[in-house]
Amino acid sequence: MLVAVLAYLILPLIAMLEFSTRGDVDPVTKAATRSLQSYAAIFSYPNLVDGIIASLEIAALTVVGMLAILVPTMVWTVVRVPRMRRVVEFLCLLPLAIPAIVIVVGIAPIYRFIGQHLGPLGASPLTLTFIDIILVLPYSYRAIDSSLRGIDTATLADAARSLGASWPRTIFEVIVPNIRGGVLSAAVLGIALVLGEFTISSLLSFNTVQVVIYLLGKRDPFVSVAVSLLALVFAFVLLFVISRFAPGADNRAQRAAEEPA
Amino acid sequence: MTQLVTRSASPSATAAGPASSGAGASRFRGAGNYLALIPFHVYVGLFLVLPTLIVTIGSFQDQAGSLTLDNFKAMFTNEQFIGSFMKSLQLALITAILGAIVGGLLAWAVVRGNPNGILRQLVIAACGVLAQFGGVMLAFAFFATFGFNGLITMFLKNNLGMAADGSWLYSLAGLAVVYTYFQIPLMLIVFLPSLDGLRQEWYDASASLGGGAWSFWRNVGGPILAPSFLGALLLLFTNAFSAYATAQAVISQGCALITQQIACQMQSEVILGQENVGKALALGMIVIVSAVMAVYAYIQRRASRWVK
C-alpha cells in the first residue's frame, strides 16, 4: 500500500527524467537514444534564460524585503505591544484565505498605476516583488514566529537595551542571531515560493520562469520538462538542507515551515 | 510630543525597575509603540487589503461606477459561471477526500519510522516541494508521464500494444489525477504533526485496560485525530479550489474552472462590457474560502486541546 503510494508520487518525477533526456532516434538502428540536449537547449532560448534570471532576482528581493518588513515588526510586537500580536498574525495569515487569482484581480489596477508612474522600473518583472512579499507572508510568519516563541525575546531585548544597545542593534545583533533557524526557513520558503509562482506573473504579463516554461511547453515540451525538473530538484535540495542543517534548537521552526496553515 | 517621550523613556524605565521587565513592557502601551508597526500595516494595507477592497467594492459597481447588483445577478444566473463554480467545487471535494485518505495513510506510515531518520526528512522535503511549489511544473510532470508522448503512454503503446493516446489527461478527469498528486503530499505535511502528537502512553493505557488495536482507534486515537483530519481535509479543499496554475497548464483552452473563469473575465473584460463581473466571481471565491477557513480555524482550536 505504502509502496504503491510512493511509486505514484515518484513515477512522474522519473518520467520527467526519462522524457527530458530523450535524444534523437538513431537513424541506423531506429533505437531511442539518451542525451542531455534538452538541458543544453535551455541556453538557446533567451526568453527562458531571462525568465530564470528574473525569477532569481525577484526571489532575492522578496526575501530581503520580507525580512526587512517582518522581523522588526514581529520582534517589536513581542517586546513592546503584545496586544498587537493577534492583529499582525491575522494579517500575515490572511493571504491563505484570499486565493492568488483574487489578489490579481484586485491588484491589476495598482500595477497599472505602478507601471505608469515608476518609469522604466514600472515595466520590470522585478515589481512582482511587492506582491510576492505578501504571498510568502504566511509561511515566513510561521517560521519566524515559532523561533521567537522558542526564546525569551522580551528578556533578551531588555538585557540588550539596558546595556545601551540601540533598537536596530538589539534586533539585528541580539535577537536575529537567536532566531536564525526561523529566519533561514522563512528565506528558503520564500525562494521556493517565488520560483514556483505562476498565477500572478502570468496574468500581469511578466515573463518569470514559470510563465516561460508554460509558454515554451507548447513549442518544445522537452525543454520545459527539463527546466521544471531542475527547479523541483533545486527546491527539494533547499528544503532538505534546512531540515537537515538548521540549528537543532529550531525543530519547532522547521515544523512551522512544513505546516502551510 | 508625549508619544515620543513615552517611547524614548520606556527603555530606561524598563532597565530601572525589575518589576517592569518582560511582560511589564506591555505597560508602556503609549501610542509611540504603535508607530513602529506603521510600515508593516501600510505595506499590507497597500498590497493586500487594498486589492481585496478593490474587488469587494468593484463587484457592487457597474462600468460607470454607480451602485448595482447586476454583477451578482450575472453570477447567479449565467450558466457558465454556475458551471465553473460547480466544477471547481466538485474537483476540490473529490481530490481533497482522495488526498486526505491516501495522504493520511502515508503520514501514518512515515510517523512509525525513525523520527530523526534521513528517510523521513527526505519524504517531508519532497512532499513540501510537491505540495506547495509545483504548480505548472507538476502539469509538465504529468505530460511527461501520461501525455501524448509520455513514459507510460509510450510503454502501453509500444510494449503492450494498447491504444493509449493520453488525451484523457487534458480533461477534468486528468486534472483530478494531477490535483490528487499534490493533495497527497500536502495531507502528509499538514497531518503529520497531529500523528506525532499521539502518545505511546495512550496506547499503553488502552492496552492495560484490555483494549486491542481496534478499540484503541475506535475510542482513543480516532476521536483525538478526527478534528485534525477534518481540518486537514478542509485545507486540502481550499487548496484545490484556489488553484489556477496547474489547471491552466493542463487545460489551457477555455474557462473551465472558476479560477480560469475569473482569468478569462479579467482578460476580456473590456470587450464584454461588464468589467466587474470578474470581481463579483472573485468575491464569491473569497466568501467560500473564508467560510471554509473559519470552520478550519474552529476545528483547529478544538484539535489543539489534545494534540500539541
PDB file of C-alpha atoms in Angstrom, chain B residues 57-253:
ATOM      1  CA  ILE B  57     -16.270  47.457  -3.964  1.00  0.00           C
ATOM      2  CA  GLY B  58     -15.869  46.840  -7.679  1.00  0.00           C
ATOM      3  CA  SER B  59     -18.206  43.882  -7.584  1.00  0.00           C
ATOM      4  CA  PHE B  60     -21.019  46.214  -6.469  1.00  0.00           C
ATOM      5  CA  GLN B  61     -20.346  48.755  -9.216  1.00  0.00           C
ATOM      6  CA  ASP B  62     -21.184  48.973 -12.881  1.00  0.00           C
ATOM      7  CA  GLN B  63     -18.867  50.368 -15.538  1.00  0.00           C
ATOM      8  CA  ALA B  64     -19.758  53.938 -14.697  1.00  0.00           C
ATOM      9  CA  GLY B  65     -19.018  53.327 -11.016  1.00  0.00           C
ATOM     10  CA  SER B  66     -22.556  53.527  -9.701  1.00  0.00           C
ATOM     11  CA  LEU B  67     -24.020  51.026  -7.307  1.00  0.00           C
ATOM     12  CA  THR B  68     -25.532  47.870  -8.815  1.00  0.00           C
ATOM     13  CA  LEU B  69     -26.246  44.229  -8.071  1.00  0.00           C
ATOM     14  CA  ASP B  70     -26.117  43.213 -11.746  1.00  0.00           C
ATOM     15  CA  ASN B  71     -22.700  41.567 -11.351  1.00  0.00           C
ATOM     16  CA  PHE B  72     -24.106  39.183  -8.765  1.00  0.00           C
ATOM     17  CA  LYS B  73     -27.210  38.671 -10.853  1.00  0.00           C
ATOM     18  CA  ALA B  74     -24.922  37.561 -13.679  1.00  0.00           C
ATOM     19  CA  MET B  75     -23.031  35.297 -11.294  1.00  0.00           C
ATOM     20  CA  PHE B  76     -26.172  33.548 -10.109  1.00  0.00           C
ATOM     21  CA  THR B  77     -27.973  33.313 -13.457  1.00  0.00           C
ATOM     22  CA  ASN B  78     -25.265  32.761 -16.076  1.00  0.00           C
ATOM     23  CA  GLU B  79     -24.944  29.007 -16.525  1.00  0.00           C
ATOM     24  CA  GLN B  80     -21.302  29.312 -17.497  1.00  0.00           C
ATOM     25  CA  PHE B  81     -20.421  30.904 -14.163  1.00  0.00           C
ATOM     26  CA  ILE B  82     -22.509  28.469 -12.144  1.00  0.00           C
ATOM     27  CA  GLY B  83     -20.930  25.630 -14.099  1.00  0.00           C
ATOM     28  CA  SER B  84     -17.433  26.891 -13.310  1.00  0.00           C
ATOM     29  CA  PHE B  85     -18.201  27.141  -9.607  1.00  0.00           C
ATOM     30  CA  MET B  86     -19.696  23.647  -9.606  1.00  0.00           C
ATOM     31  CA  LYS B  87     -16.738  22.145 -11.479  1.00  0.00           C
ATOM     32  CA  SER B  88     -14.266  23.752  -9.080  1.00  0.00           C
ATOM     33  CA  LEU B  89     -16.232  22.653  -6.017  1.00  0.00           C
ATOM     34  CA  GLN B  90     -16.546  19.081  -7.286  1.00  0.00           C
ATOM     35  CA  LEU B  91     -12.880  18.872  -8.230  1.00  0.00           C
ATOM     36  CA  ALA B  92     -11.845  20.318  -4.862  1.00  0.00           C
ATOM     37  CA  LEU B  93     -14.109  17.961  -2.913  1.00  0.00           C
ATOM     38  CA  ILE B  94     -13.106  14.784  -4.765  1.00  0.00           C
ATOM     39  CA  THR B  95      -9.367  15.477  -4.723  1.00  0.00           C
ATOM     40  CA  ALA B  96      -9.476  16.631  -1.080  1.00  0.00           C
ATOM     41  CA  ILE B  97     -11.136  13.376   0.021  1.00  0.00           C
ATOM     42  CA  LEU B  98      -8.787  11.210  -2.060  1.00  0.00           C
ATOM     43  CA  GLY B  99      -5.750  13.200  -0.941  1.00  0.00           C
ATOM     44  CA  ALA B 100      -6.778  13.127   2.723  1.00  0.00           C
ATOM     45  CA  ILE B 101      -7.283   9.359   2.800  1.00  0.00           C
ATOM     46  CA  VAL B 102      -4.178   8.379   0.842  1.00  0.00           C
ATOM     47  CA  GLY B 103      -2.013  11.127   2.351  1.00  0.00           C
ATOM     48  CA  GLY B 104      -3.253  10.258   5.834  1.00  0.00           C
ATOM     49  CA  LEU B 105      -2.177   6.642   5.391  1.00  0.00           C
ATOM     50  CA  LEU B 106       1.178   7.770   4.037  1.00  0.00           C
ATOM     51  CA  ALA B 107       1.646  10.068   7.044  1.00  0.00           C
ATOM     52  CA  TRP B 108       0.827   7.172   9.355  1.00  0.00           C
ATOM     53  CA  ALA B 109       3.491   5.046   7.668  1.00  0.00           C
ATOM     54  CA  VAL B 110       6.042   7.848   7.966  1.00  0.00           C
ATOM     55  CA  VAL B 111       5.283   8.505  11.629  1.00  0.00           C
ATOM     56  CA  ARG B 112       6.020   4.884  12.540  1.00  0.00           C
ATOM     57  CA  GLY B 113       9.544   5.253  11.183  1.00  0.00           C
ATOM     58  CA  ASN B 114      12.540   6.796  12.892  1.00  0.00           C
ATOM     59  CA  PRO B 115      11.575  10.387  13.842  1.00  0.00           C
ATOM     60  CA  ASN B 116      15.093  11.655  13.157  1.00  0.00           C
ATOM     61  CA  GLY B 117      15.811   9.355  10.252  1.00  0.00           C
ATOM     62  CA  ILE B 118      17.058  10.658   6.949  1.00  0.00           C
ATOM     63  CA  LEU B 119      14.252   8.874   5.092  1.00  0.00           C
ATOM     64  CA  ARG B 120      11.648  10.830   6.993  1.00  0.00           C
ATOM     65  CA  GLN B 121      13.391  14.114   6.230  1.00  0.00           C
ATOM     66  CA  LEU B 122      13.681  13.172   2.571  1.00  0.00           C
ATOM     67  CA  VAL B 123       9.972  12.350   2.357  1.00  0.00           C
ATOM     68  CA  ILE B 124       8.988  15.551   4.152  1.00  0.00           C
ATOM     69  CA  ALA B 125      11.198  17.772   1.991  1.00  0.00           C
ATOM     70  CA  ALA B 126       9.929  16.076  -1.184  1.00  0.00           C
ATOM     71  CA  CYS B 127       6.334  16.449  -0.053  1.00  0.00           C
ATOM     72  CA  GLY B 128       6.937  20.106   0.786  1.00  0.00           C
ATOM     73  CA  VAL B 129       8.115  20.756  -2.756  1.00  0.00           C
ATOM     74  CA  LEU B 130       5.344  18.795  -4.471  1.00  0.00           C
ATOM     75  CA  ALA B 131       2.589  20.213  -2.273  1.00  0.00           C
ATOM     76  CA  GLN B 132       3.456  23.877  -2.304  1.00  0.00           C
ATOM     77  CA  PHE B 133       5.760  24.878  -5.105  1.00  0.00           C
ATOM     78  CA  GLY B 134       4.704  22.648  -8.005  1.00  0.00           C
ATOM     79  CA  GLY B 135       2.020  24.477  -9.983  1.00  0.00           C
ATOM     80  CA  VAL B 136       2.919  24.481 -13.648  1.00  0.00           C
ATOM     81  CA  MET B 137       5.832  22.101 -13.150  1.00  0.00           C
ATOM     82  CA  LEU B 138       3.559  19.324 -11.884  1.00  0.00           C
ATOM     83  CA  ALA B 139       1.475  19.634 -15.030  1.00  0.00           C
ATOM     84  CA  PHE B 140       4.627  19.039 -17.048  1.00  0.00           C
ATOM     85  CA  ALA B 141       5.489  16.084 -14.849  1.00  0.00           C
ATOM     86  CA  PHE B 142       2.198  14.523 -15.910  1.00  0.00           C
ATOM     87  CA  PHE B 143       2.687  15.416 -19.576  1.00  0.00           C
ATOM     88  CA  ALA B 144       5.962  13.511 -19.363  1.00  0.00           C
ATOM     89  CA  THR B 145       4.164  10.551 -17.751  1.00  0.00           C
ATOM     90  CA  PHE B 146       0.709  10.259 -19.292  1.00  0.00           C
ATOM     91  CA  GLY B 147       0.793  12.852 -22.093  1.00  0.00           C
ATOM     92  CA  PHE B 148       0.820  12.083 -25.827  1.00  0.00           C
ATOM     93  CA  ASN B 149       4.487  11.115 -25.748  1.00  0.00           C
ATOM     94  CA  GLY B 150       4.676  10.332 -22.051  1.00  0.00           C
ATOM     95  CA  LEU B 151       6.591   7.483 -20.499  1.00  0.00           C
ATOM     96  CA  ILE B 152       3.544   5.379 -19.580  1.00  0.00           C
ATOM     97  CA  THR B 153       1.657   6.188 -22.784  1.00  0.00           C
ATOM     98  CA  MET B 154       4.627   5.089 -24.908  1.00  0.00           C
ATOM     99  CA  PHE B 155       5.104   1.991 -22.774  1.00  0.00           C
ATOM    100  CA  LEU B 156       1.476   0.929 -23.188  1.00  0.00           C
ATOM    101  CA  LYS B 157       1.613   1.617 -26.901  1.00  0.00           C
ATOM    102  CA  ASN B 158       4.946   0.023 -27.730  1.00  0.00           C
ATOM    103  CA  ASN B 159       5.166  -2.853 -25.284  1.00  0.00           C
ATOM    104  CA  LEU B 160       1.553  -3.818 -24.677  1.00  0.00           C
ATOM    105  CA  GLY B 161       0.095  -2.738 -27.980  1.00  0.00           C
ATOM    106  CA  MET B 162      -2.657  -0.761 -26.283  1.00  0.00           C
ATOM    107  CA  ALA B 163      -4.363   2.160 -27.985  1.00  0.00           C
ATOM    108  CA  ALA B 164      -3.277   4.721 -25.411  1.00  0.00           C
ATOM    109  CA  ASP B 165      -3.233   8.278 -26.637  1.00  0.00           C
ATOM    110  CA  GLY B 166      -3.014  10.321 -23.436  1.00  0.00           C
ATOM    111  CA  SER B 167      -5.817  12.709 -24.394  1.00  0.00           C
ATOM    112  CA  TRP B 168      -7.697  11.921 -21.174  1.00  0.00           C
ATOM    113  CA  LEU B 169      -5.052  13.861 -19.268  1.00  0.00           C
ATOM    114  CA  TYR B 170      -6.165  17.153 -20.804  1.00  0.00           C
ATOM    115  CA  SER B 171      -9.697  16.889 -19.361  1.00  0.00           C
ATOM    116  CA  LEU B 172     -11.248  17.459 -15.948  1.00  0.00           C
ATOM    117  CA  ALA B 173     -10.640  13.791 -15.084  1.00  0.00           C
ATOM    118  CA  GLY B 174      -6.977  14.246 -15.912  1.00  0.00           C
ATOM    119  CA  LEU B 175      -6.928  17.386 -13.825  1.00  0.00           C
ATOM    120  CA  ALA B 176      -8.334  15.417 -10.880  1.00  0.00           C
ATOM    121  CA  VAL B 177      -5.416  12.987 -11.173  1.00  0.00           C
ATOM    122  CA  VAL B 178      -2.859  15.816 -11.205  1.00  0.00           C
ATOM    123  CA  TYR B 179      -4.586  17.616  -8.320  1.00  0.00           C
ATOM    124  CA  THR B 180      -4.614  14.439  -6.212  1.00  0.00           C
ATOM    125  CA  TYR B 181      -0.905  14.232  -6.889  1.00  0.00           C
ATOM    126  CA  PHE B 182      -0.267  17.453  -4.940  1.00  0.00           C
ATOM    127  CA  GLN B 183      -3.030  16.847  -2.386  1.00  0.00           C
ATOM    128  CA  ILE B 184      -1.398  13.651  -1.066  1.00  0.00           C
ATOM    129  CA  PRO B 185       1.907  15.312  -0.053  1.00  0.00           C
ATOM    130  CA  LEU B 186       0.044  18.327   1.346  1.00  0.00           C
ATOM    131  CA  MET B 187      -2.003  15.994   3.539  1.00  0.00           C
ATOM    132  CA  LEU B 188       1.187  14.375   4.800  1.00  0.00           C
ATOM    133  CA  ILE B 189       2.667  17.741   5.767  1.00  0.00           C
ATOM    134  CA  VAL B 190      -0.481  19.019   7.461  1.00  0.00           C
ATOM    135  CA  PHE B 191      -1.439  15.805   9.208  1.00  0.00           C
ATOM    136  CA  LEU B 192       1.988  14.569  10.330  1.00  0.00           C
ATOM    137  CA  PRO B 193       2.264  16.847  13.401  1.00  0.00           C
ATOM    138  CA  SER B 194      -1.082  15.539  14.706  1.00  0.00           C
ATOM    139  CA  LEU B 195       0.055  11.954  14.310  1.00  0.00           C
ATOM    140  CA  ASP B 196       3.322  12.838  16.026  1.00  0.00           C
ATOM    141  CA  GLY B 197       1.214  14.097  18.921  1.00  0.00           C
ATOM    142  CA  LEU B 198      -0.315  10.669  19.570  1.00  0.00           C
ATOM    143  CA  ARG B 199       1.417   9.340  22.641  1.00  0.00           C
ATOM    144  CA  GLN B 200       2.596   5.818  23.228  1.00  0.00           C
ATOM    145  CA  GLU B 201       1.244   6.140  26.795  1.00  0.00           C
ATOM    146  CA  TRP B 202      -2.292   6.425  25.484  1.00  0.00           C
ATOM    147  CA  TYR B 203      -1.900   3.214  23.585  1.00  0.00           C
ATOM    148  CA  ASP B 204      -0.354   1.527  26.619  1.00  0.00           C
ATOM    149  CA  ALA B 205      -3.134   2.792  28.851  1.00  0.00           C
ATOM    150  CA  SER B 206      -5.724   1.443  26.459  1.00  0.00           C
ATOM    151  CA  ALA B 207      -3.881  -1.879  26.231  1.00  0.00           C
ATOM    152  CA  SER B 208      -3.556  -2.200  30.005  1.00  0.00           C
ATOM    153  CA  LEU B 209      -7.308  -1.843  30.249  1.00  0.00           C
ATOM    154  CA  GLY B 210      -7.652  -4.747  27.861  1.00  0.00           C
ATOM    155  CA  GLY B 211      -8.201  -2.774  24.668  1.00  0.00           C
ATOM    156  CA  GLY B 212      -6.900  -4.057  21.373  1.00  0.00           C
ATOM    157  CA  ALA B 213      -5.806  -2.073  18.348  1.00  0.00           C
ATOM    158  CA  TRP B 214      -9.369  -1.756  17.093  1.00  0.00           C
ATOM    159  CA  SER B 215     -10.744  -0.458  20.385  1.00  0.00           C
ATOM    160  CA  PHE B 216      -7.824   1.981  20.691  1.00  0.00           C
ATOM    161  CA  TRP B 217      -8.534   3.543  17.302  1.00  0.00           C
ATOM    162  CA  ARG B 218     -12.285   3.374  17.879  1.00  0.00           C
ATOM    163  CA  ASN B 219     -12.249   5.023  21.325  1.00  0.00           C
ATOM    164  CA  VAL B 220      -8.982   6.931  21.707  1.00  0.00           C
ATOM    165  CA  GLY B 221      -6.906   7.520  18.583  1.00  0.00           C
ATOM    166  CA  GLY B 222      -9.815   8.076  16.235  1.00  0.00           C
ATOM    167  CA  PRO B 223     -11.655  10.706  18.299  1.00  0.00           C
ATOM    168  CA  ILE B 224      -8.389  12.552  19.028  1.00  0.00           C
ATOM    169  CA  LEU B 225      -7.345  12.639  15.388  1.00  0.00           C
ATOM    170  CA  ALA B 226     -10.800  13.291  13.935  1.00  0.00           C
ATOM    171  CA  PRO B 227     -10.694  17.113  14.266  1.00  0.00           C
ATOM    172  CA  SER B 228      -7.174  17.284  12.794  1.00  0.00           C
ATOM    173  CA  PHE B 229      -8.194  15.030   9.938  1.00  0.00           C
ATOM    174  CA  LEU B 230     -11.278  17.094   9.215  1.00  0.00           C
ATOM    175  CA  GLY B 231      -9.252  20.311   9.422  1.00  0.00           C
ATOM    176  CA  ALA B 232      -6.670  18.960   7.004  1.00  0.00           C
ATOM    177  CA  LEU B 233      -9.461  17.912   4.669  1.00  0.00           C
ATOM    178  CA  LEU B 234     -10.809  21.476   4.633  1.00  0.00           C
ATOM    179  CA  LEU B 235      -7.345  22.850   3.962  1.00  0.00           C
ATOM    180  CA  LEU B 236      -6.927  20.490   1.028  1.00  0.00           C
ATOM    181  CA  PHE B 237     -10.323  21.595  -0.230  1.00  0.00           C
ATOM    182  CA  THR B 238      -9.435  25.299  -0.291  1.00  0.00           C
ATOM    183  CA  ASN B 239      -6.045  24.443  -1.753  1.00  0.00           C
ATOM    184  CA  ALA B 240      -7.604  22.722  -4.760  1.00  0.00           C
ATOM    185  CA  PHE B 241     -10.442  25.230  -5.028  1.00  0.00           C
ATOM    186  CA  SER B 242      -7.984  28.162  -5.233  1.00  0.00           C
ATOM    187  CA  ALA B 243      -5.526  26.511  -7.630  1.00  0.00           C
ATOM    188  CA  TYR B 244      -5.031  28.126 -11.003  1.00  0.00           C
ATOM    189  CA  ALA B 245      -1.523  27.382 -12.301  1.00  0.00           C
ATOM    190  CA  THR B 246      -1.891  23.617 -12.662  1.00  0.00           C
ATOM    191  CA  ALA B 247      -5.348  23.899 -14.199  1.00  0.00           C
ATOM    192  CA  GLN B 248      -4.216  26.494 -16.700  1.00  0.00           C
ATOM    193  CA  ALA B 249      -1.211  24.394 -17.705  1.00  0.00           C
ATOM    194  CA  VAL B 250      -3.289  21.225 -18.160  1.00  0.00           C
ATOM    195  CA  ILE B 251      -6.381  22.752 -19.798  1.00  0.00           C
ATOM    196  CA  SER B 252      -5.065  25.909 -21.390  1.00  0.00           C
ATOM    197  CA  GLN B 253      -8.063  26.409 -23.674  1.00  0.00           C
TER     198      GLN B 253
END
